[in-house]
PDB file of C-alpha atoms in Angstrom:
ATOM      1  CA  MET A   3       0.000   0.000   0.000  1.00 66.00           C
ATOM      2  CA  MET A   4       1.354   3.375  -0.984  1.00 69.00           C
ATOM      3  CA  THR A   5       1.266   6.178   1.536  1.00 72.00           C
ATOM      4  CA  SER A   6       1.953   9.770   0.783  1.00 84.00           C
ATOM      5  CA  GLN A   7       1.660  13.001   2.639  1.00 92.00           C
ATOM      6  CA  LEU A   8       0.805  16.360   1.230  1.00 92.00           C
ATOM      7  CA  GLN A   9       3.284  19.166   1.746  1.00 96.00           C
ATOM      8  CA  LEU A  10       2.226  22.795   1.991  1.00 97.00           C
ATOM      9  CA  VAL A  11       4.894  25.084   0.539  1.00 98.00           C
ATOM     10  CA  ASP A  12       4.572  28.843   1.069  1.00 98.00           C
ATOM     11  CA  LEU A  13       3.605  30.611  -2.146  1.00 99.00           C
ATOM     12  CA  CYS A  14       2.312  34.076  -1.241  1.00 99.00           C
ATOM     13  CA  ALA A  15      -0.195  36.158   0.656  1.00 99.00           C
ATOM     14  CA  ILE A  16      -3.031  37.832  -1.230  1.00 98.00           C
ATOM     15  CA  THR A  17      -4.650  40.861   0.385  1.00 98.00           C
ATOM     16  CA  ILE A  18      -7.911  42.028  -1.160  1.00 98.00           C
ATOM     17  CA  GLU A  19      -9.413  45.361  -0.198  1.00 97.00           C
ATOM     18  CA  ARG A  20     -13.157  45.054  -0.544  1.00 94.00           C
ATOM     19  CA  GLY A  21     -15.085  47.198  -2.987  1.00 96.00           C
ATOM     20  CA  PRO A  22     -18.833  47.501  -3.589  1.00 96.00           C
ATOM     21  CA  ARG A  23     -21.097  44.499  -2.937  1.00 94.00           C
ATOM     22  CA  TYR A  24     -24.192  43.621  -4.951  1.00 97.00           C
ATOM     23  CA  ASP A  25     -26.794  41.325  -3.394  1.00 96.00           C
ATOM     24  CA  THR A  26     -29.283  40.067  -5.978  1.00 95.00           C
ATOM     25  CA  GLY A  27     -31.297  38.259  -3.316  1.00 94.00           C
ATOM     26  CA  PRO A  28     -32.451  34.683  -2.945  1.00 92.00           C
ATOM     27  CA  GLY A  29     -33.060  32.537  -5.988  1.00 92.00           C
ATOM     28  CA  PRO A  30     -33.506  28.884  -6.892  1.00 91.00           C
ATOM     29  CA  LEU A  31     -29.780  28.182  -6.349  1.00 90.00           C
ATOM     30  CA  GLY A  32     -29.404  30.324  -3.216  1.00 94.00           C
ATOM     31  CA  ARG A  33     -28.621  33.949  -2.411  1.00 96.00           C
ATOM     32  CA  ARG A  34     -26.216  35.472  -4.941  1.00 96.00           C
ATOM     33  CA  VAL A  35     -23.785  38.214  -3.936  1.00 95.00           C
ATOM     34  CA  SER A  36     -21.000  39.681  -6.044  1.00 96.00           C
ATOM     35  CA  ALA A  37     -18.250  41.792  -4.525  1.00 95.00           C
ATOM     36  CA  GLU A  38     -15.700  43.850  -6.407  1.00 96.00           C
ATOM     37  CA  ALA A  39     -12.104  44.158  -5.257  1.00 97.00           C
ATOM     38  CA  ALA A  40     -10.916  47.743  -4.801  1.00 97.00           C
ATOM     39  CA  SER A  41      -7.298  46.570  -4.718  1.00 97.00           C
ATOM     40  CA  VAL A  42      -5.311  43.342  -4.686  1.00 98.00           C
ATOM     41  CA  VAL A  43      -1.742  43.010  -3.417  1.00 98.00           C
ATOM     42  CA  VAL A  44       0.236  39.769  -3.731  1.00 99.00           C
ATOM     43  CA  THR A  45       3.361  39.393  -1.588  1.00 99.00           C
ATOM     44  CA  GLY A  46       5.779  36.498  -1.485  1.00 98.00           C
ATOM     45  CA  GLU A  47       9.278  35.396  -2.418  1.00 97.00           C
ATOM     46  CA  ARG A  48       8.075  33.403  -5.424  1.00 97.00           C
ATOM     47  CA  LEU A  49       5.107  35.545  -6.476  1.00 98.00           C
ATOM     48  CA  SER A  50       4.415  39.236  -5.941  1.00 98.00           C
ATOM     49  CA  GLY A  51       2.411  41.895  -7.730  1.00 98.00           C
ATOM     50  CA  GLN A  52      -0.830  43.805  -7.694  1.00 98.00           C
ATOM     51  CA  LEU A  53      -4.164  44.044  -9.449  1.00 98.00           C
ATOM     52  CA  ALA A  54      -3.866  44.770 -13.181  1.00 98.00           C
ATOM     53  CA  GLY A  55      -6.786  46.907 -14.320  1.00 92.00           C
ATOM     54  CA  VAL A  56     -10.077  46.882 -12.455  1.00 91.00           C
ATOM     55  CA  ALA A  57     -11.545  43.459 -13.269  1.00 91.00           C
ATOM     56  CA  ALA A  58     -11.486  41.514 -10.011  1.00 95.00           C
ATOM     57  CA  ALA A  59     -14.498  40.167  -8.200  1.00 95.00           C
ATOM     58  CA  ASP A  60     -15.916  37.428  -6.059  1.00 95.00           C
ATOM     59  CA  TRP A  61     -19.233  35.748  -6.778  1.00 96.00           C
ATOM     60  CA  ALA A  62     -20.756  33.942  -3.819  1.00 95.00           C
ATOM     61  CA  THR A  63     -23.788  31.681  -3.596  1.00 96.00           C
ATOM     62  CA  THR A  64     -25.249  30.975  -0.160  1.00 95.00           C
ATOM     63  CA  ALA A  65     -27.566  28.042   0.546  1.00 94.00           C
ATOM     64  CA  ASP A  66     -30.330  28.169   3.152  1.00 92.00           C
ATOM     65  CA  ASP A  67     -28.108  26.358   5.673  1.00 93.00           C
ATOM     66  CA  GLY A  68     -25.387  29.047   5.433  1.00 92.00           C
ATOM     67  CA  LEU A  69     -22.898  27.136   3.283  1.00 94.00           C
ATOM     68  CA  THR A  70     -21.423  29.677   0.881  1.00 95.00           C
ATOM     69  CA  LEU A  71     -19.601  28.773  -2.324  1.00 96.00           C
ATOM     70  CA  VAL A  72     -17.000  31.274  -3.514  1.00 96.00           C
ATOM     71  CA  ASP A  73     -15.943  31.834  -7.147  1.00 98.00           C
ATOM     72  CA  SER A  74     -13.315  34.531  -7.793  1.00 98.00           C
ATOM     73  CA  ARG A  75     -11.175  35.842 -10.636  1.00 98.00           C
ATOM     74  CA  MET A  76      -8.501  38.497 -10.912  1.00 98.00           C
ATOM     75  CA  THR A  77      -5.516  39.402 -13.050  1.00 98.00           C
ATOM     76  CA  ILE A  78      -2.335  40.562 -11.393  1.00 98.00           C
ATOM     77  CA  GLY A  79       0.691  42.298 -12.832  1.00 98.00           C
ATOM     78  CA  THR A  80       3.853  40.933 -11.244  1.00 98.00           C
ATOM     79  CA  HIS A  81       6.721  43.065  -9.975  1.00 96.00           C
ATOM     80  CA  ASP A  82       8.661  42.125 -13.140  1.00 98.00           C
ATOM     81  CA  GLY A  83       5.929  42.784 -15.712  1.00 98.00           C
ATOM     82  CA  ALA A  84       4.130  39.455 -16.209  1.00 98.00           C
ATOM     83  CA  LEU A  85       0.340  39.136 -16.262  1.00 98.00           C
ATOM     84  CA  ILE A  86      -1.201  36.229 -14.362  1.00 99.00           C
ATOM     85  CA  LEU A  87      -4.860  35.251 -14.151  1.00 98.00           C
ATOM     86  CA  ILE A  88      -5.773  33.870 -10.725  1.00 98.00           C
ATOM     87  CA  THR A  89      -9.008  31.935 -10.309  1.00 98.00           C
ATOM     88  CA  TYR A  90     -10.199  30.302  -7.155  1.00 98.00           C
ATOM     89  CA  THR A  91     -13.214  28.512  -5.802  1.00 98.00           C
ATOM     90  CA  GLY A  92     -13.996  27.453  -2.289  1.00 98.00           C
ATOM     91  CA  ARG A  93     -16.344  27.684   0.643  1.00 96.00           C
ATOM     92  CA  ILE A  94     -17.362  29.354   3.850  1.00 93.00           C
ATOM     93  CA  ASN A  95     -18.976  26.706   6.051  1.00 91.00           C
ATOM     94  CA  ASP A  96     -21.411  29.052   7.814  1.00 89.00           C
ATOM     95  CA  ILE A  97     -21.857  32.574   6.446  1.00 86.00           C
ATOM     96  CA  SER A  98     -23.714  33.623   9.615  1.00 85.00           C
ATOM     97  CA  LYS A  99     -20.385  33.284  11.461  1.00 86.00           C
ATOM     98  CA  PHE A 100     -18.436  35.298   8.875  1.00 84.00           C
ATOM     99  CA  PRO A 101     -16.080  37.151   9.268  1.00 81.00           C
ATOM    100  CA  ALA A 102     -14.989  34.935  12.180  1.00 85.00           C
ATOM    101  CA  GLU A 103     -15.469  31.865   9.949  1.00 87.00           C
ATOM    102  CA  PRO A 104     -12.483  31.309   7.590  1.00 93.00           C
ATOM    103  CA  VAL A 105     -12.678  30.972   3.815  1.00 95.00           C
ATOM    104  CA  TYR A 106     -11.059  27.879   2.253  1.00 97.00           C
ATOM    105  CA  VAL A 107     -10.170  28.021  -1.440  1.00 98.00           C
ATOM    106  CA  SER A 108      -8.375  26.153  -4.210  1.00 99.00           C
ATOM    107  CA  LEU A 109      -6.439  28.344  -6.657  1.00 99.00           C
ATOM    108  CA  ASN A 110      -5.360  27.942 -10.284  1.00 98.00           C
ATOM    109  CA  PHE A 111      -3.142  30.186 -12.378  1.00 99.00           C
ATOM    110  CA  ALA A 112      -2.895  31.004 -16.082  1.00 99.00           C
ATOM    111  CA  THR A 113      -0.152  32.922 -17.864  1.00 99.00           C
ATOM    112  CA  GLY A 114       1.724  32.900 -21.138  1.00 98.00           C
ATOM    113  CA  ASP A 115       4.872  34.325 -19.558  1.00 99.00           C
ATOM    114  CA  PRO A 116       7.592  31.635 -19.569  1.00 98.00           C
ATOM    115  CA  ARG A 117       9.056  32.949 -16.290  1.00 98.00           C
ATOM    116  CA  TYR A 118       5.855  31.931 -14.519  1.00 98.00           C
ATOM    117  CA  ARG A 119       4.963  28.809 -16.498  1.00 98.00           C
ATOM    118  CA  TRP A 120       5.608  26.775 -13.339  1.00 98.00           C
ATOM    119  CA  LEU A 121       2.501  28.353 -11.767  1.00 98.00           C
ATOM    120  CA  VAL A 122       0.257  26.797 -14.410  1.00 98.00           C
ATOM    121  CA  GLY A 123       1.350  23.326 -13.297  1.00 97.00           C
ATOM    122  CA  ILE A 124       0.761  23.635  -9.564  1.00 98.00           C
ATOM    123  CA  GLN A 125      -2.266  23.238  -7.340  1.00 98.00           C
ATOM    124  CA  ALA A 126      -2.553  25.854  -4.641  1.00 99.00           C
ATOM    125  CA  VAL A 127      -4.794  26.111  -1.591  1.00 99.00           C
ATOM    126  CA  ALA A 128      -5.442  28.939   0.826  1.00 99.00           C
ATOM    127  CA  LYS A 129      -7.172  29.900   4.016  1.00 98.00           C
ATOM    128  CA  GLY A 130      -8.608  33.389   4.123  1.00 97.00           C
ATOM    129  CA  SER A 131      -9.528  35.626   7.008  1.00 95.00           C
ATOM    130  CA  MET A 132     -11.235  39.002   7.206  1.00 92.00           C
ATOM    131  CA  SER A 133      -9.501  41.980   8.794  1.00 91.00           C
ATOM    132  CA  SER A 134     -10.883  43.228  12.097  1.00 86.00           C
ATOM    133  CA  ASP A 135     -12.370  46.299  10.374  1.00 87.00           C
ATOM    134  CA  GLY A 136     -14.045  44.127   7.715  1.00 84.00           C
ATOM    135  CA  ASN A 137     -12.482  46.069   4.833  1.00 91.00           C
ATOM    136  CA  SER A 138      -9.978  43.505   3.587  1.00 95.00           C
ATOM    137  CA  LEU A 139      -9.536  39.776   3.222  1.00 95.00           C
ATOM    138  CA  GLU A 140      -6.143  38.083   3.435  1.00 97.00           C
ATOM    139  CA  TYR A 141      -5.402  34.666   1.991  1.00 98.00           C
ATOM    140  CA  LEU A 142      -2.297  32.716   2.964  1.00 98.00           C
ATOM    141  CA  VAL A 143      -1.567  30.678  -0.166  1.00 99.00           C
ATOM    142  CA  TYR A 144       0.339  27.392  -0.335  1.00 99.00           C
ATOM    143  CA  GLU A 145       1.472  25.137  -3.150  1.00 98.00           C
ATOM    144  CA  LEU A 146       0.465  21.503  -2.655  1.00 97.00           C
ATOM    145  CA  ARG A 147       3.251  18.988  -3.200  1.00 94.00           C
TER     146      ARG A 147
END
Protein backbone atom coordinates (compact mmCIF):
# COMPACT_ATOMS: atom_id res chain seq x y z
CA MET A 1 0.00 0.00 0.00
CA MET A 2 1.35 3.37 -0.98
CA THR A 3 1.27 6.18 1.54
CA SER A 4 1.95 9.77 0.78
CA GLN A 5 1.66 13.00 2.64
CA LEU A 6 0.81 16.36 1.23
CA GLN A 7 3.28 19.17 1.75
CA LEU A 8 2.23 22.79 1.99
CA VAL A 9 4.89 25.08 0.54
CA ASP A 10 4.57 28.84 1.07
CA LEU A 11 3.61 30.61 -2.15
CA CYS A 12 2.31 34.08 -1.24
CA ALA A 13 -0.20 36.16 0.66
CA ILE A 14 -3.03 37.83 -1.23
CA THR A 15 -4.65 40.86 0.38
CA ILE A 16 -7.91 42.03 -1.16
CA GLU A 17 -9.41 45.36 -0.20
CA ARG A 18 -13.16 45.05 -0.54
CA GLY A 19 -15.08 47.20 -2.99
CA PRO A 20 -18.83 47.50 -3.59
CA ARG A 21 -21.10 44.50 -2.94
CA TYR A 22 -24.19 43.62 -4.95
CA ASP A 23 -26.79 41.33 -3.39
CA THR A 24 -29.28 40.07 -5.98
CA GLY A 25 -31.30 38.26 -3.32
CA PRO A 26 -32.45 34.68 -2.94
CA GLY A 27 -33.06 32.54 -5.99
CA PRO A 28 -33.51 28.88 -6.89
CA LEU A 29 -29.78 28.18 -6.35
CA GLY A 30 -29.40 30.32 -3.22
CA ARG A 31 -28.62 33.95 -2.41
CA ARG A 32 -26.22 35.47 -4.94
CA VAL A 33 -23.78 38.21 -3.94
CA SER A 34 -21.00 39.68 -6.04
CA ALA A 35 -18.25 41.79 -4.52
CA GLU A 36 -15.70 43.85 -6.41
CA ALA A 37 -12.10 44.16 -5.26
CA ALA A 38 -10.92 47.74 -4.80
CA SER A 39 -7.30 46.57 -4.72
CA VAL A 40 -5.31 43.34 -4.69
CA VAL A 41 -1.74 43.01 -3.42
CA VAL A 42 0.24 39.77 -3.73
CA THR A 43 3.36 39.39 -1.59
CA GLY A 44 5.78 36.50 -1.49
CA GLU A 45 9.28 35.40 -2.42
CA ARG A 46 8.07 33.40 -5.42
CA LEU A 47 5.11 35.55 -6.48
CA SER A 48 4.42 39.24 -5.94
CA GLY A 49 2.41 41.89 -7.73
CA GLN A 50 -0.83 43.80 -7.69
CA LEU A 51 -4.16 44.04 -9.45
CA ALA A 52 -3.87 44.77 -13.18
CA GLY A 53 -6.79 46.91 -14.32
CA VAL A 54 -10.08 46.88 -12.46
CA ALA A 55 -11.54 43.46 -13.27
CA ALA A 56 -11.49 41.51 -10.01
CA ALA A 57 -14.50 40.17 -8.20
CA ASP A 58 -15.92 37.43 -6.06
CA TRP A 59 -19.23 35.75 -6.78
CA ALA A 60 -20.76 33.94 -3.82
CA THR A 61 -23.79 31.68 -3.60
CA THR A 62 -25.25 30.98 -0.16
CA ALA A 63 -27.57 28.04 0.55
CA ASP A 64 -30.33 28.17 3.15
CA ASP A 65 -28.11 26.36 5.67
CA GLY A 66 -25.39 29.05 5.43
CA LEU A 67 -22.90 27.14 3.28
CA THR A 68 -21.42 29.68 0.88
CA LEU A 69 -19.60 28.77 -2.32
CA VAL A 70 -17.00 31.27 -3.51
CA ASP A 71 -15.94 31.83 -7.15
CA SER A 72 -13.31 34.53 -7.79
CA ARG A 73 -11.17 35.84 -10.64
CA MET A 74 -8.50 38.50 -10.91
CA THR A 75 -5.52 39.40 -13.05
CA ILE A 76 -2.33 40.56 -11.39
CA GLY A 77 0.69 42.30 -12.83
CA THR A 78 3.85 40.93 -11.24
CA HIS A 79 6.72 43.06 -9.98
CA ASP A 80 8.66 42.12 -13.14
CA GLY A 81 5.93 42.78 -15.71
CA ALA A 82 4.13 39.45 -16.21
CA LEU A 83 0.34 39.14 -16.26
CA ILE A 84 -1.20 36.23 -14.36
CA LEU A 85 -4.86 35.25 -14.15
CA ILE A 86 -5.77 33.87 -10.73
CA THR A 87 -9.01 31.94 -10.31
CA TYR A 88 -10.20 30.30 -7.15
CA THR A 89 -13.21 28.51 -5.80
CA GLY A 90 -14.00 27.45 -2.29
CA ARG A 91 -16.34 27.68 0.64
CA ILE A 92 -17.36 29.35 3.85
CA ASN A 93 -18.98 26.71 6.05
CA ASP A 94 -21.41 29.05 7.81
CA ILE A 95 -21.86 32.57 6.45
CA SER A 96 -23.71 33.62 9.62
CA LYS A 97 -20.38 33.28 11.46
CA PHE A 98 -18.44 35.30 8.88
CA PRO A 99 -16.08 37.15 9.27
CA ALA A 100 -14.99 34.93 12.18
CA GLU A 101 -15.47 31.86 9.95
CA PRO A 102 -12.48 31.31 7.59
CA VAL A 103 -12.68 30.97 3.81
CA TYR A 104 -11.06 27.88 2.25
CA VAL A 105 -10.17 28.02 -1.44
CA SER A 106 -8.37 26.15 -4.21
CA LEU A 107 -6.44 28.34 -6.66
CA ASN A 108 -5.36 27.94 -10.28
CA PHE A 109 -3.14 30.19 -12.38
CA ALA A 110 -2.90 31.00 -16.08
CA THR A 111 -0.15 32.92 -17.86
CA GLY A 112 1.72 32.90 -21.14
CA ASP A 113 4.87 34.32 -19.56
CA PRO A 114 7.59 31.64 -19.57
CA ARG A 115 9.06 32.95 -16.29
CA TYR A 116 5.85 31.93 -14.52
CA ARG A 117 4.96 28.81 -16.50
CA TRP A 118 5.61 26.77 -13.34
CA LEU A 119 2.50 28.35 -11.77
CA VAL A 120 0.26 26.80 -14.41
CA GLY A 121 1.35 23.33 -13.30
CA ILE A 122 0.76 23.64 -9.56
CA GLN A 123 -2.27 23.24 -7.34
CA ALA A 124 -2.55 25.85 -4.64
CA VAL A 125 -4.79 26.11 -1.59
CA ALA A 126 -5.44 28.94 0.83
CA LYS A 127 -7.17 29.90 4.02
CA GLY A 128 -8.61 33.39 4.12
CA SER A 129 -9.53 35.63 7.01
CA MET A 130 -11.23 39.00 7.21
CA SER A 131 -9.50 41.98 8.79
CA SER A 132 -10.88 43.23 12.10
CA ASP A 133 -12.37 46.30 10.37
CA GLY A 134 -14.05 44.13 7.72
CA ASN A 135 -12.48 46.07 4.83
CA SER A 136 -9.98 43.50 3.59
CA LEU A 137 -9.54 39.78 3.22
CA GLU A 138 -6.14 38.08 3.44
CA TYR A 139 -5.40 34.67 1.99
CA LEU A 140 -2.30 32.72 2.96
CA VAL A 141 -1.57 30.68 -0.17
CA TYR A 142 0.34 27.39 -0.34
CA GLU A 143 1.47 25.14 -3.15
CA LEU A 144 0.47 21.50 -2.65
CA ARG A 145 3.25 18.99 -3.20
